[in-house]
Structure formats: structure tokens, C-alpha cells
Short mmCIF file of C-alpha atoms in Angstrom, two decimals:
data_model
loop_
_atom_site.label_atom_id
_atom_site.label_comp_id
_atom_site.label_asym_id
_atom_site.label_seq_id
_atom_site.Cartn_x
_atom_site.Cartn_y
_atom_site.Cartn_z
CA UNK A 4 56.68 -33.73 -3.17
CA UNK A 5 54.75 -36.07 -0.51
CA UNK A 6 51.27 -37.86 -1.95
CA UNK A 7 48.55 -39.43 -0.37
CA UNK A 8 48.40 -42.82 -0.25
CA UNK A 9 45.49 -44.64 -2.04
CA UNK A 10 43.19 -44.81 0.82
CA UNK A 11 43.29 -41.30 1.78
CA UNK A 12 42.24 -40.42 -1.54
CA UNK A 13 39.29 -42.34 -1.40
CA UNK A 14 37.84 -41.48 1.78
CA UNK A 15 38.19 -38.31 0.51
CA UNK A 16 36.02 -39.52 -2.47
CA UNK A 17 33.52 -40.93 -0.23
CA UNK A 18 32.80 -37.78 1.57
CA UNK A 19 32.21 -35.88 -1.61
CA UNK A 20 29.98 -38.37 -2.98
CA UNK A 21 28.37 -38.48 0.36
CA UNK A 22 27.61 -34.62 0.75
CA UNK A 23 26.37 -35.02 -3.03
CA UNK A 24 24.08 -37.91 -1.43
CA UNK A 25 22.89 -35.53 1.02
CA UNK A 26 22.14 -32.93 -1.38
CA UNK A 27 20.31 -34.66 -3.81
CA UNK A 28 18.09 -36.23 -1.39
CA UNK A 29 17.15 -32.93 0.90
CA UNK A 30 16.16 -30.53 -2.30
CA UNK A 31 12.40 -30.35 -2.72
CA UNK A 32 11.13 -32.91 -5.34
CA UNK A 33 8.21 -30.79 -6.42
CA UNK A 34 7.75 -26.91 -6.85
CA UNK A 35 5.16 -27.47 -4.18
CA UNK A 36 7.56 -28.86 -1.73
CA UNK A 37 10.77 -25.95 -2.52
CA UNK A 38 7.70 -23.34 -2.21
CA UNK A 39 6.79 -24.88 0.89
CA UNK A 40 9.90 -25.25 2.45
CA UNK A 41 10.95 -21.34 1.57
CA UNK A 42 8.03 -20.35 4.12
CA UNK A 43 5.08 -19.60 1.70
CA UNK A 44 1.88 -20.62 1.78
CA UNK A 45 0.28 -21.88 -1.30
CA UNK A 46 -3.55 -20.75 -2.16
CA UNK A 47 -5.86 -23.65 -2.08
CA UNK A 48 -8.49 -23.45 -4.61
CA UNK A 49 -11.65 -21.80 -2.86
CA UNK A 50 -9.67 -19.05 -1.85
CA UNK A 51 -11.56 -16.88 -4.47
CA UNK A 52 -10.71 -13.24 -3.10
CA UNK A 53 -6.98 -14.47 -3.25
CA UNK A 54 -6.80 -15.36 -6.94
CA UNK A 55 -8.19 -12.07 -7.81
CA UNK A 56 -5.68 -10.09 -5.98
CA UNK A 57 -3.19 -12.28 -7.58
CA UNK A 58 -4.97 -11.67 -10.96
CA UNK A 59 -5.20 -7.76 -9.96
CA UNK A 60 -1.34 -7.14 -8.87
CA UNK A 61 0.39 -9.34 -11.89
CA UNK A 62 -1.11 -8.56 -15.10
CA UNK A 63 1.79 -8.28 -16.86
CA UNK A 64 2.67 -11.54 -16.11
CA UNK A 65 -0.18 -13.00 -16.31
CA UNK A 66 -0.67 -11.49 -20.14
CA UNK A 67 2.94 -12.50 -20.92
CA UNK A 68 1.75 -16.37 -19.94
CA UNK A 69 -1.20 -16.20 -21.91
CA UNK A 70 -3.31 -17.07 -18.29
CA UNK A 71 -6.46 -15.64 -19.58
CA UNK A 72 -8.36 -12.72 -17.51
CA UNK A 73 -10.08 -15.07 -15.13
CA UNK A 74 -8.84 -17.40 -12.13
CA UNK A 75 -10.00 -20.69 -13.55
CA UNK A 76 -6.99 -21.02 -15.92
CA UNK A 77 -4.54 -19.15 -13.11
CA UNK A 78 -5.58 -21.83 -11.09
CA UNK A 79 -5.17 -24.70 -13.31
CA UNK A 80 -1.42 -23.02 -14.39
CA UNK A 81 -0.35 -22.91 -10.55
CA UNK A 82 -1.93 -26.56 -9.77
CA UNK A 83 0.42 -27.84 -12.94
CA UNK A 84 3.24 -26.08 -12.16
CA UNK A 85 3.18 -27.17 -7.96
CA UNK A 86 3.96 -30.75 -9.20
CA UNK A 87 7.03 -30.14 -11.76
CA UNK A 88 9.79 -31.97 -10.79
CA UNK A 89 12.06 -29.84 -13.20
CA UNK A 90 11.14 -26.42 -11.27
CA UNK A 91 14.36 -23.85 -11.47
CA UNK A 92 12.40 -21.98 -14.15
CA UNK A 93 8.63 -21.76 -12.64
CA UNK A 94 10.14 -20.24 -9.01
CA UNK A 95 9.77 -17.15 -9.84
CA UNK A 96 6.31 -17.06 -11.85
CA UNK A 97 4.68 -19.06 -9.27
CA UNK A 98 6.24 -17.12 -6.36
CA UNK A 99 4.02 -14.29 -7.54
CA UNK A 100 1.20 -16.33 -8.84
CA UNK A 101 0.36 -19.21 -6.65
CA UNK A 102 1.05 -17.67 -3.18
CA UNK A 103 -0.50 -15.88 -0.41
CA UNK A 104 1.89 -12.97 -1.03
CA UNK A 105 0.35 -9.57 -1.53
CA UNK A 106 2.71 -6.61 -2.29
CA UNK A 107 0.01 -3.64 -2.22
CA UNK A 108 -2.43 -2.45 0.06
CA UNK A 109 -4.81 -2.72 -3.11
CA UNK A 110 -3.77 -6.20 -3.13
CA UNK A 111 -4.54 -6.73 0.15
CA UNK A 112 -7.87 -5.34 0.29
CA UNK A 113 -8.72 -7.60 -2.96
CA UNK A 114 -8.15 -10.38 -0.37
CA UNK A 115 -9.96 -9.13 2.35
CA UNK A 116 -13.28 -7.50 0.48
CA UNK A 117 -13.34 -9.25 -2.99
CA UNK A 118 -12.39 -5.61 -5.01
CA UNK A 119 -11.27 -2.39 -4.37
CA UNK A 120 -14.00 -0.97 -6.61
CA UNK A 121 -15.85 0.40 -3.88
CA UNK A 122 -13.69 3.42 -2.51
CA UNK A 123 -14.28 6.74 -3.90
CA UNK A 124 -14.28 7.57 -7.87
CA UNK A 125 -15.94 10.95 -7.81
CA UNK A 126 -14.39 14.48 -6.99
CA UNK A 127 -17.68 15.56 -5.21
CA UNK A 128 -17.86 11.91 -3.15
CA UNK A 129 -13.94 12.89 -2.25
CA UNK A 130 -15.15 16.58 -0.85
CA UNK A 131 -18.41 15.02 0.96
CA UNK A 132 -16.56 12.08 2.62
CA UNK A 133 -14.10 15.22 3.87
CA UNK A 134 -16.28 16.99 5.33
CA UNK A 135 -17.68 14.51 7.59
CA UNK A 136 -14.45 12.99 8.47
CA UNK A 137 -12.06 15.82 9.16
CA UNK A 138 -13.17 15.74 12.38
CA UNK A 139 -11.25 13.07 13.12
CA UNK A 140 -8.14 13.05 15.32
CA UNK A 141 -5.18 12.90 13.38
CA UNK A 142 -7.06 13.34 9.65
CA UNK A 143 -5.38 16.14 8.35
CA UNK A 144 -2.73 14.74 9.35
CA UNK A 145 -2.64 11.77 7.88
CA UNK A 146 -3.50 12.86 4.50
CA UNK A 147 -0.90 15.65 4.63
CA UNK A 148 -3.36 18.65 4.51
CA UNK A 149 -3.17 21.88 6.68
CA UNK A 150 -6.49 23.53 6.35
CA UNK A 151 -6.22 27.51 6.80
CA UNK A 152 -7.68 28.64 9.73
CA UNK A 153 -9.09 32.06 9.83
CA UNK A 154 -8.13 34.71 13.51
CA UNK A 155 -10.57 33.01 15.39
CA UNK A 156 -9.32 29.63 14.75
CA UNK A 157 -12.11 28.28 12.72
CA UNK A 158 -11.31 26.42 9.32
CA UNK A 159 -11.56 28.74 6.21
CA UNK A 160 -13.66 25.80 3.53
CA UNK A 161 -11.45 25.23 0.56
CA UNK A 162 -12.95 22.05 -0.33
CA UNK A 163 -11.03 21.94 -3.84
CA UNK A 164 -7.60 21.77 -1.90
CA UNK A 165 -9.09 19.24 0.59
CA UNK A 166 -10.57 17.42 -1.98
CA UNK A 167 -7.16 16.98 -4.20
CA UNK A 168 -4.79 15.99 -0.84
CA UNK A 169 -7.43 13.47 0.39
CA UNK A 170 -7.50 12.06 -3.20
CA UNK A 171 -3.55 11.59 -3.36
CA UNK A 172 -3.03 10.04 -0.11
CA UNK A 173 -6.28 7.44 -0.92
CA UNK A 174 -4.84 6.47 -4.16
CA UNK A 175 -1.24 6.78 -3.31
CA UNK A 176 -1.96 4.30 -0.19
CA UNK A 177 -3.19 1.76 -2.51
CA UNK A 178 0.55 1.03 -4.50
CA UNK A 179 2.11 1.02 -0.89
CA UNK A 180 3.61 -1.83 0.96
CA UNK A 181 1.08 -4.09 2.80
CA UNK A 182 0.51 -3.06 6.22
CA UNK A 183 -2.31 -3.44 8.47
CA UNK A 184 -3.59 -0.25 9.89
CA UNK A 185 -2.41 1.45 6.54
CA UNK A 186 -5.07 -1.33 5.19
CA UNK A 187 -8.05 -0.50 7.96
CA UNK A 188 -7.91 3.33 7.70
CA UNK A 189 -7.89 3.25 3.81
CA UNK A 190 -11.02 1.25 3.74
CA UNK A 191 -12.59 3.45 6.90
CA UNK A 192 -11.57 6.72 5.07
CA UNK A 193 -11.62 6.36 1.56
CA UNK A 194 -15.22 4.67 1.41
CA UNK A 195 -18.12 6.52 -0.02
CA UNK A 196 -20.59 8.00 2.56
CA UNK A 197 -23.23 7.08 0.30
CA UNK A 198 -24.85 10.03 0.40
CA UNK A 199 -24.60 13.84 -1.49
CA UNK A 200 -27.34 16.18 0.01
CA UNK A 201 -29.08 16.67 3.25
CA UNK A 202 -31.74 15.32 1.61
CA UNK A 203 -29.65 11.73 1.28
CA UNK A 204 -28.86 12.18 4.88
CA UNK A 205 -32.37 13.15 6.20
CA UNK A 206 -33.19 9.42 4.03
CA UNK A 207 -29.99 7.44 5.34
CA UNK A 208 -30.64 8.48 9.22
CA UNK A 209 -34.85 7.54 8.58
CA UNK A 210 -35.50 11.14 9.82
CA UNK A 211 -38.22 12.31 7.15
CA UNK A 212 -41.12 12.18 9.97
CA UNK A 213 -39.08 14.75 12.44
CA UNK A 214 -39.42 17.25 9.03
CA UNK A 215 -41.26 20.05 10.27
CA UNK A 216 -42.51 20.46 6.56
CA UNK A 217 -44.08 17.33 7.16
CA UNK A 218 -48.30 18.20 7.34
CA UNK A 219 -48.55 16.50 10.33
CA UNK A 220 -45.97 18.56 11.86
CA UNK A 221 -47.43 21.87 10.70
CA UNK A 222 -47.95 23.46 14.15
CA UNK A 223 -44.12 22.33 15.18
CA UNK A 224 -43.51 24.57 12.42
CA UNK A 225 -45.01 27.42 13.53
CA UNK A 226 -44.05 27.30 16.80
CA UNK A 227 -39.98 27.43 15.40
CA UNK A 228 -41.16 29.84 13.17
CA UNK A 229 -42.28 32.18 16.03
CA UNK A 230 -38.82 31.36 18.04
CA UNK A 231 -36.83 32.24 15.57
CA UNK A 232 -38.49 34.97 13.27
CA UNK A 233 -36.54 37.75 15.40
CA UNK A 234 -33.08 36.01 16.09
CA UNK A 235 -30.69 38.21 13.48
CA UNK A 236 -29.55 34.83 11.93
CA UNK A 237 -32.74 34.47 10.50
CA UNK A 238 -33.92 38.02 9.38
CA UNK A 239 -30.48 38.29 7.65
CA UNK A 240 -31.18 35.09 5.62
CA UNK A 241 -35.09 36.43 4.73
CA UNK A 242 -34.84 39.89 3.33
CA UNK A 243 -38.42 39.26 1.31
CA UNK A 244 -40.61 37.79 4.13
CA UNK A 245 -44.60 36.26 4.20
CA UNK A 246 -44.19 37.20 7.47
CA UNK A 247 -45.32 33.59 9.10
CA UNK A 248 -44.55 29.85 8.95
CA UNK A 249 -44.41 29.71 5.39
CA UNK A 250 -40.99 31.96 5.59
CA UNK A 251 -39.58 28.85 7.07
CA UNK A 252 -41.03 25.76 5.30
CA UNK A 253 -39.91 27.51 1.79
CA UNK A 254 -36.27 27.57 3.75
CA UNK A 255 -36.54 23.82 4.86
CA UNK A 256 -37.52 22.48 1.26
CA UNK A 257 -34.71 25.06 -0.47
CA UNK A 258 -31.64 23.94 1.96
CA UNK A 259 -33.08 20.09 2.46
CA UNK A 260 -31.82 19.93 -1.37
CA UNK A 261 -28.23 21.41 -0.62
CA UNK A 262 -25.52 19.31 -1.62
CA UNK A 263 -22.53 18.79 0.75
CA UNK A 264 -19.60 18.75 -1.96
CA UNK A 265 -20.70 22.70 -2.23
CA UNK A 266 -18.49 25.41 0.12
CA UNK A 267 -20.19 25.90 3.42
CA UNK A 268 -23.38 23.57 3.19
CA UNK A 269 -21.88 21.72 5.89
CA UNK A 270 -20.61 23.72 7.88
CA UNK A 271 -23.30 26.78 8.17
CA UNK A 272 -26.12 25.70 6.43
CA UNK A 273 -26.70 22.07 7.69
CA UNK A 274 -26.14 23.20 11.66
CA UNK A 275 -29.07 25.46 10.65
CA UNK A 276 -31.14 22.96 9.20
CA UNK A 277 -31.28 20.99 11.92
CA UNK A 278 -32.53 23.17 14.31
CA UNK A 279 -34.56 24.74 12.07
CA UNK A 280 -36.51 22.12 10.21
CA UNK A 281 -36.17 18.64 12.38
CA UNK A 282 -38.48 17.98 15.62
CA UNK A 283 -35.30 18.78 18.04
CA UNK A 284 -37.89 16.82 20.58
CA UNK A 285 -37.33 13.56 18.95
CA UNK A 286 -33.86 14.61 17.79
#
């Protein structure tokens, strides 16, 4: 059987110990610098919004480390950790704790708007937001509700079934993946409209002087009064009548309370409203 002499042996030797060489002196000292050099970006410390997604998305973790509930001692854990020399057990705790890495659209609208407190909570906030925003190209769509339409085409109301699809997708769509327009149209859509009633509206839109139950729009009144006291719309809606303006200010202050999480308050009886009870001059 051949050997190698002495000197091949070596230089074999040598190029081992020089690969080790290499090794040693390319890994990262620090957590900080492997972190770095995977392609992460680490949070700096006024980064406030970040921490609490962070804090929001791993609280597990964050219990099973005894962290606390607030950011102050997540902070002071990751800014420890960064300089550890002896790292192979923090990688993974501080991959998901010191980084600007969200996994969740909740996550990522923690970063963006400080919480995701402010979409909608309520049931009736969930049918009112609905009603004002199926109108929107694509909507139904997008929450996966079909609406029944009755033979003329026009949506029959079933604000219930509405109201429980539009629910799922906006709280489905905050455990999916991060991704931007997924991001933008849950914050657009799934916000309050901050209001329940015509009344709220009437407030939010600073319409209260076009009222024509406002006193100094009393003879507005009666002039809308006399257009409309013989339309069939009307005379079907007033079976017990004064007979004059009054017919139609009692209407005004009954529907102005009307809340738009009830079946066909916006659809029939707010159209109504507003021709019947605003100043359609300065409308």
C-alpha cells in the first residue's frame, strides 16, 4: 500500500487548519453582528409602535422569559442579548423579539398605527360600516358575501348575514400573512364610521342648520310639505294626517333618530330623509 510522504501530510494539515482559520474569524462575534449579517434589521430603541407589535404577536414567549407586559424590560432583554458572544441559544428568541419582523397583518398595523384597538368591536358598528361601504367595487367580493338580489336586481337587506361575513373576513385578515394592500383595505374597511343614526350623520357632516325642523327654516318646511303632501310615497307613510306642515316635521324628528344597523333605514328611509327634511338648496 503506497503512503504519503511527510510533507504531503502536512500541507494537508495546513489547509485544514487554515479553512478552520477562516471560519473562526468570518462568524459574527456578537448576536448583533450574526442577526445583522442574516438580513434583519434590529429595532432601535424609539421605535415604540415596533416593540408593541413585538409585545402583541409573542406573548407566549415573552411570558415564558419572564419579560414583563411592557417594552422597557423587552428592550433591555434584546439590548443584552445583541452583545452575547456565546449566542447559538438566543437566535431564535431574539429573531422574534428584537427584529423588525412582523408575521400578522395585526402585527403590522401595531407598527404602523400604535394598536389595532380601533377597528370594529360591535355587531351594530359591523352592519352600519356595511351599509355605507358595500357600494364599493369589489366589496362583496372581497369579504366573500353574495347579497340576494330580488327580480329587479335590487339587494334584498339581510344585514345579520352581511354583518357575520364582513366580521369573519375583518378578523380573519388580522392572523394572515403580512401584506400590504391586505394591510390598507383592513384599516379602510374595518374602521368604525363613527356614527349609528342619521342623527350622528346629520352631526358628523355639520348639516343641523339645512334641518327644515329648524325654526328658522319653518317656511322651507311648508313649502316641501305642500310638494309632497300628494306624491303616493308620502300619503302611504301618513295614514293619520294634521293635514299641514306639522305632518312632516313630526316625520323629520321620528326618522332623524333612526339607527342605520336597523333593516332598511338606509336604504329607504334615509334617501327619504334627505329630500324630505334637509334644505336640498344648500344640499
Amino acid at each position: 500500500m503506497k503512503t504519503l510522504p511527510v510533507l504531503a501530510l502536512a500541507g494537508i494539515s495546513a489547509v485544514g487548519m487554515g479553512g478552520w482559520y477562516k471560519f473562526h474569524h468570518l462568524k459574527p462575534k456578537t448576536l448583533r453582528e450574526y442577526l445583522e449579517w442574516q438580513g434583519l434589521r434590529l429595532l432601535s430603541d424609539f421605535e415604540e409602535n415596533y416593540w408593541k407589535s413585538i409585545l402583541d404577536e409573542n406573548q407566549k414567549l415573552i411570558s415564558d422569559l419572564n419579560l414583563g407586559s411592557g417594552t422597557a424590560s423587552l428592550r433591555e432583554w434584546c439590548r443584552r442579548s445583541l452583545e452575547s458572544k456565546s449566542y447559538d441559544n438566543l437566535i431564535s428568541n431574539a429573531s422574534s423579539l428584537c427584529v423588525d419582523n412582523p408575521k400578522t397583518v395585526k402585527a403590522r398595523m401595531i407598527q404602523l398605527y400604535g394598536s389595532a384597538d380601533g377597528l370594529i368591536s360591535q355587531d351594530n358598528d359591523y352592519k352600519v360600516a356595511y351599509v355605507f361601504r358595500k357600494h364599493i367595487e369589489g366589496f362583496h367580493s372581497l369579504i366573500g358575501y353574495t347579497p340576494k338580489v330580488d327580480e329587479k336586481g335590487n339587494e334584498e337587506e339581510d344585514l345579520d348575514a352581511a354583518k357575520d361575513a364582513f366580521k369573519r373576513w375583518c378578523e380573519d385578515s388580522l392572523n394572515k400573512p403580512v401584506e400590504d394592500t391586505l394591510v390598507r383595505n383592513v384599516k379602510s374597511l374595518c374602521t368604525p364610521k363613527g356614527f349609528s343614526s342619521i342623527s350622528d350623520l346629520i352631526n358628523q357632516r355639520k348639516e343641523t342648520s339645512l334641518l327644515l325642523t329648524d325654526s328658522q327654516n319653518s317656511s322651507k318646511l311648508e313649502k316641501k310639505y305642500n310638494d309632497i303632501k300628494e306624491l303616493a310615497s308620502w300619503t302611504a307613510e301618513n295614514k293619520t294626517s294634521n293635514g299641514n306642515k306639522k305632518d312632516l316635521s313630526d316625520w323629520c324628528k321620528e326618522s332623524k333618530d333612526k339607527n342605520f344597523y336597523d333593516q332598511g333605514v338606509f336604504s329607504e328611509v334615509y334617501p327619504k330623509f334627505r329630500y324630505r327634511c334637509l334644505d336640498e338648496q344648500k344640499n
